[in-house]
mmCIF file of C-alpha atoms in Angstrom:
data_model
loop_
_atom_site.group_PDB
_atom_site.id
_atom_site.type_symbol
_atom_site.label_atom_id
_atom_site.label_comp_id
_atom_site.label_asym_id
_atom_site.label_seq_id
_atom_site.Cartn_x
_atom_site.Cartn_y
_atom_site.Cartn_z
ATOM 1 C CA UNK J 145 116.069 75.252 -32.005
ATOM 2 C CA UNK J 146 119.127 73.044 -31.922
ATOM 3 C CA UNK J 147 117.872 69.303 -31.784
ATOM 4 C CA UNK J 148 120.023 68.692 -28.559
ATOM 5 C CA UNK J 149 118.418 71.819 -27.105
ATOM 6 C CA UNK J 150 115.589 70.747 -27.526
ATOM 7 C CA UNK J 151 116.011 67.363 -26.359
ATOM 8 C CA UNK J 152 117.695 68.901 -23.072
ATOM 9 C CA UNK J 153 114.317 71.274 -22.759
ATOM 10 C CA UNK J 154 111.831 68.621 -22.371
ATOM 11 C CA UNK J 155 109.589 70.660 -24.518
ATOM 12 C CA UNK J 156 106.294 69.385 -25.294
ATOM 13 C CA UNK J 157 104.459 70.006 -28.243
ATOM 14 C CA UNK J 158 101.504 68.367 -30.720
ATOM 15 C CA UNK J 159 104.160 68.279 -33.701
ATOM 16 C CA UNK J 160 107.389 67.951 -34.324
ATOM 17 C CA UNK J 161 108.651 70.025 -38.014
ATOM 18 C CA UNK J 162 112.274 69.141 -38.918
ATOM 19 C CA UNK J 163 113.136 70.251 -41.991
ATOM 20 C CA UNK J 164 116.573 68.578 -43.571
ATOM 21 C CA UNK J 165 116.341 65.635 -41.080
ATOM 22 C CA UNK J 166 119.004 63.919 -43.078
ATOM 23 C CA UNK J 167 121.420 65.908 -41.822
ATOM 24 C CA UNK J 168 120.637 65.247 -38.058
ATOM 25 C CA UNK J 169 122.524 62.081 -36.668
ATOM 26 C CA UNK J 170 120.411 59.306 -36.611
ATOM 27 C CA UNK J 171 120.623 58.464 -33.108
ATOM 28 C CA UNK J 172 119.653 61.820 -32.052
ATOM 29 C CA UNK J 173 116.725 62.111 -34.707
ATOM 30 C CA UNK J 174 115.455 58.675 -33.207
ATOM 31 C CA UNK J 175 115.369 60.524 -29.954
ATOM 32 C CA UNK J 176 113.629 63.410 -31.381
ATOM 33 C CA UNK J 177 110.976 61.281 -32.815
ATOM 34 C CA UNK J 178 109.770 58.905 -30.264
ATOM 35 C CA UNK J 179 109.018 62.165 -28.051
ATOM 36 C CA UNK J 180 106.450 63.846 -30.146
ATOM 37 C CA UNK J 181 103.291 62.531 -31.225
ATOM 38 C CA UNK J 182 103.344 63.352 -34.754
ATOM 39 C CA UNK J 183 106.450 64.435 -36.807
ATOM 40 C CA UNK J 184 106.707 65.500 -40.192
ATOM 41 C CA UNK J 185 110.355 65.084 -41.570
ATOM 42 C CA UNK J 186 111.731 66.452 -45.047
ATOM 43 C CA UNK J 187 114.685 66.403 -46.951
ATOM 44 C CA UNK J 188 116.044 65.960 -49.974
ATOM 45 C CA UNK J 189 117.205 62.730 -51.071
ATOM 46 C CA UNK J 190 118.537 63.143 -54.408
ATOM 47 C CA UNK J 191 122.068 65.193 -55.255
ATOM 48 C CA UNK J 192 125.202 65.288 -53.289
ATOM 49 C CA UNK J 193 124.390 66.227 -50.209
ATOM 50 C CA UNK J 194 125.972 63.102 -48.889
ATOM 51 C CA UNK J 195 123.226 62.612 -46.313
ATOM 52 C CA UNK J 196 119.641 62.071 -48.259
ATOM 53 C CA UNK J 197 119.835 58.770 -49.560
ATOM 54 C CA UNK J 198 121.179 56.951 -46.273
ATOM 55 C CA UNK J 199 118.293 58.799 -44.688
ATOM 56 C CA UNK J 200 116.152 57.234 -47.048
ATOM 57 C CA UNK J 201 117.825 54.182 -46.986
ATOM 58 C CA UNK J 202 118.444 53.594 -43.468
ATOM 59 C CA UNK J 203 116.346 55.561 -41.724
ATOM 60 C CA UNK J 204 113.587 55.739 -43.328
ATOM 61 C CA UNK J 205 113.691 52.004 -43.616
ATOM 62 C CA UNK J 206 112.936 51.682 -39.441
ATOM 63 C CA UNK J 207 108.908 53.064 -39.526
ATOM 64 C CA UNK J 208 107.086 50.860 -41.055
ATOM 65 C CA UNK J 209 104.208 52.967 -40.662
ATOM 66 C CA UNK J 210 106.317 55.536 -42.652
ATOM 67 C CA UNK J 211 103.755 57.712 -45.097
ATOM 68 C CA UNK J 212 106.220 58.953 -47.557
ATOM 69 C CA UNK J 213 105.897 61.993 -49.898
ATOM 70 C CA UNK J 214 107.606 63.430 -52.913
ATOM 71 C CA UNK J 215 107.566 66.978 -53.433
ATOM 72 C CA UNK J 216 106.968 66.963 -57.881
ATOM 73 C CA UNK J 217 107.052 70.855 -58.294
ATOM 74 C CA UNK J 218 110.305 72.819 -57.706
ATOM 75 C CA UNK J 219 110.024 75.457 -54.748
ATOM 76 C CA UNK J 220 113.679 77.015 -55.759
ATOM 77 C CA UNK J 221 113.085 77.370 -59.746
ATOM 78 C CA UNK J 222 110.717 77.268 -62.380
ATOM 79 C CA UNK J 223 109.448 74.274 -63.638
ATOM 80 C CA UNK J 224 111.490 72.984 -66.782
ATOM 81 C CA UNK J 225 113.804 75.705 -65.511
ATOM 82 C CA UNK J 226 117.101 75.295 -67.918
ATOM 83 C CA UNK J 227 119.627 75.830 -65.891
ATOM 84 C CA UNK J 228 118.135 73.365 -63.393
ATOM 85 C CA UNK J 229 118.141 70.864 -66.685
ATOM 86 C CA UNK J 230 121.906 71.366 -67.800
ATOM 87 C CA UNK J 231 123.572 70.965 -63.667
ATOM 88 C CA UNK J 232 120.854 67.523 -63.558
ATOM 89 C CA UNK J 233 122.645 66.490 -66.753
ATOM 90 C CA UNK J 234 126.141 67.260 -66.481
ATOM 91 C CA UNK J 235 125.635 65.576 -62.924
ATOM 92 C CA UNK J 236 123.748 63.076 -63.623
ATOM 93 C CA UNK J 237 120.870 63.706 -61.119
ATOM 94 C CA UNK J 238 118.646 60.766 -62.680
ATOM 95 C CA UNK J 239 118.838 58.223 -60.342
ATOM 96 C CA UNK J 240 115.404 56.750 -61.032
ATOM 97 C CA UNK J 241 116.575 54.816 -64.494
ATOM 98 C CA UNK J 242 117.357 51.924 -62.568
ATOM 99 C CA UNK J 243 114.495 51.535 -60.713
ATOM 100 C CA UNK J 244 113.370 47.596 -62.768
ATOM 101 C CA UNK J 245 115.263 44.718 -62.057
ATOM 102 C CA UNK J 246 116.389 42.829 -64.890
ATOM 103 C CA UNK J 247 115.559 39.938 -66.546
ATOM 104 C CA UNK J 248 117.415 36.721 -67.437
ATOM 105 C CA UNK J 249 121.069 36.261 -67.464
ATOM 106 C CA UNK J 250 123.782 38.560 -66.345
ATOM 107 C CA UNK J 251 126.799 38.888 -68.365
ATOM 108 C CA UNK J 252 129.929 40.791 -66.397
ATOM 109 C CA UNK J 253 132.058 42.393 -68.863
ATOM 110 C CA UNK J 254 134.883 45.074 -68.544
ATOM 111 C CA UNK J 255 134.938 49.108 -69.707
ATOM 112 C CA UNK J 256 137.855 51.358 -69.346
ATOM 113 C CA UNK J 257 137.851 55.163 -69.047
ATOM 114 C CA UNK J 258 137.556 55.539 -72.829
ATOM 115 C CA UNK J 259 133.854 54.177 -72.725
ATOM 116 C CA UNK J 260 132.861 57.893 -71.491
ATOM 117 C CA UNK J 261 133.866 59.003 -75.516
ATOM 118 C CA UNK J 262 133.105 56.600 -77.343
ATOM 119 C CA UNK J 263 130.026 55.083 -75.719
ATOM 120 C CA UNK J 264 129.145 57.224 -73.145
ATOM 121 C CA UNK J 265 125.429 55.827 -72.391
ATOM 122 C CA UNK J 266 126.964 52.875 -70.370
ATOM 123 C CA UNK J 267 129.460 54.356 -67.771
ATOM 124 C CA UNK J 268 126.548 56.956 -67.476
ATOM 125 C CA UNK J 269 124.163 54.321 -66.369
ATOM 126 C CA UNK J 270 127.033 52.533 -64.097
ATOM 127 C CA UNK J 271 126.723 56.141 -62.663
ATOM 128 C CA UNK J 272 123.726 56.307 -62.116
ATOM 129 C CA UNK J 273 123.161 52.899 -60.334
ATOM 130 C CA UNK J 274 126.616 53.377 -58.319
ATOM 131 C CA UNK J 275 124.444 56.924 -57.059
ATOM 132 C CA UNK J 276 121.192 55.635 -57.023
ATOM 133 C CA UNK J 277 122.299 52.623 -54.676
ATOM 134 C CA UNK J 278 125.126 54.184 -52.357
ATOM 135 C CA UNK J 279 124.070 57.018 -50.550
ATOM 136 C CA UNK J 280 127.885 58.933 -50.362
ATOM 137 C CA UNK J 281 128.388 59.032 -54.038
ATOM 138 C CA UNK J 282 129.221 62.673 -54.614
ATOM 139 C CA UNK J 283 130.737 64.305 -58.276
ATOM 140 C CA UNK J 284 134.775 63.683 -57.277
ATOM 141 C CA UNK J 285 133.362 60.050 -57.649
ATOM 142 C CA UNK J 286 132.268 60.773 -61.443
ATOM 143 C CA UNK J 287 135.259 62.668 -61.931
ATOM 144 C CA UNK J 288 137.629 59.814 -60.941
ATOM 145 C CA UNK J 289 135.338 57.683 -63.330
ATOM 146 C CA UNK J 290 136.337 60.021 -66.232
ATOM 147 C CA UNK J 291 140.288 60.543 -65.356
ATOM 148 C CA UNK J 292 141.613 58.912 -62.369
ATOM 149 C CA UNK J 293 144.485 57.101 -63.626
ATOM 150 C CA UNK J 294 144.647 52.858 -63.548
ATOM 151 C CA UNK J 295 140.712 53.286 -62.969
ATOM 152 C CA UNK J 296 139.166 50.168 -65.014
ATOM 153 C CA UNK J 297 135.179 48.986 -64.184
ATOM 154 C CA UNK J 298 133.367 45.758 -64.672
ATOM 155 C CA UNK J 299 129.630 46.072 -65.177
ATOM 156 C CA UNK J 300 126.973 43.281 -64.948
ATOM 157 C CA UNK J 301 124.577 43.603 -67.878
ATOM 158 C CA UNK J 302 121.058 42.098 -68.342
ATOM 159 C CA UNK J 303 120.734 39.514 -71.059
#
């Protein structure tokens, strides 16, 4: 059922099962929520769907009383499956390397375009961070990172 439909209804029920909640406007989902008792919301969160991290993020954030879970074992592919290895590579689906904050100093230094050949582990992990931390980060922005022209970055490392 359409979430304004049922809104409009004034359906009752014990639960309320939404599944891809991220994609739901917020202020609508809010209404949604405070009408059922219990509610059980997934998503995915990680990838480009544009949506799952401000979910997360935002949200998310609102419930304090928020029991989250993690689904561990694919439901779409094998474990380990390869394919499902090379696309998390090549798009650099990893967005928990970031998750310690550093220690000490921070030194800001600059990296051009060129970093992606010749040391490719740091624009990578600029990647990952910008992805991890900004829920809209989709693969155009790691394709202007490789070849936009006049594109030049400034990272803050950890001393």
């Amino acid at each position: 059922m359409a979430p304004d439909a049922l809104l409009a209804s004034g359906a009752r029920a014990d639960w309320l099962v939404v599944d891809e909640a991220a994609a739901i406007p917020a202020p609508l989902l809010l209404q949604l929520v405070s009408r059922f008792p219990r509610i059980l919301l997934t998503t995915t969160v990680q990838g480009y769907e544009g949506t799952g991290r401000g979910f997360l993020l935002k949200f998310c954030a609102r419930f304090p009383q928020l029991h989250r879970f993690t689904l561990r074992q694919p439901v779409r592919w094998a474990p380990e499956c390869p394919l499902e290895n090379i696309v998390s590579e090549a798009l650099i689906f990893d967005d928990e390397a970031f998750a310690q904050a550093p220690h000490g100093g921070i030194a800001i230094s600059a990296f051009y375009q060129q970093a992606w050949r010749e040391t490719p582990a740091l624009p990578r992990a600029v990647y990952q961070l910008l992805s991890g931390a900004h829920y809209r980060t989709s693969p155009l922005d790691l394709r202007r990172m490789m070849d936009a022209p006049g594109q030049h970055f400034l990272a803050g490392y950890g001393e």
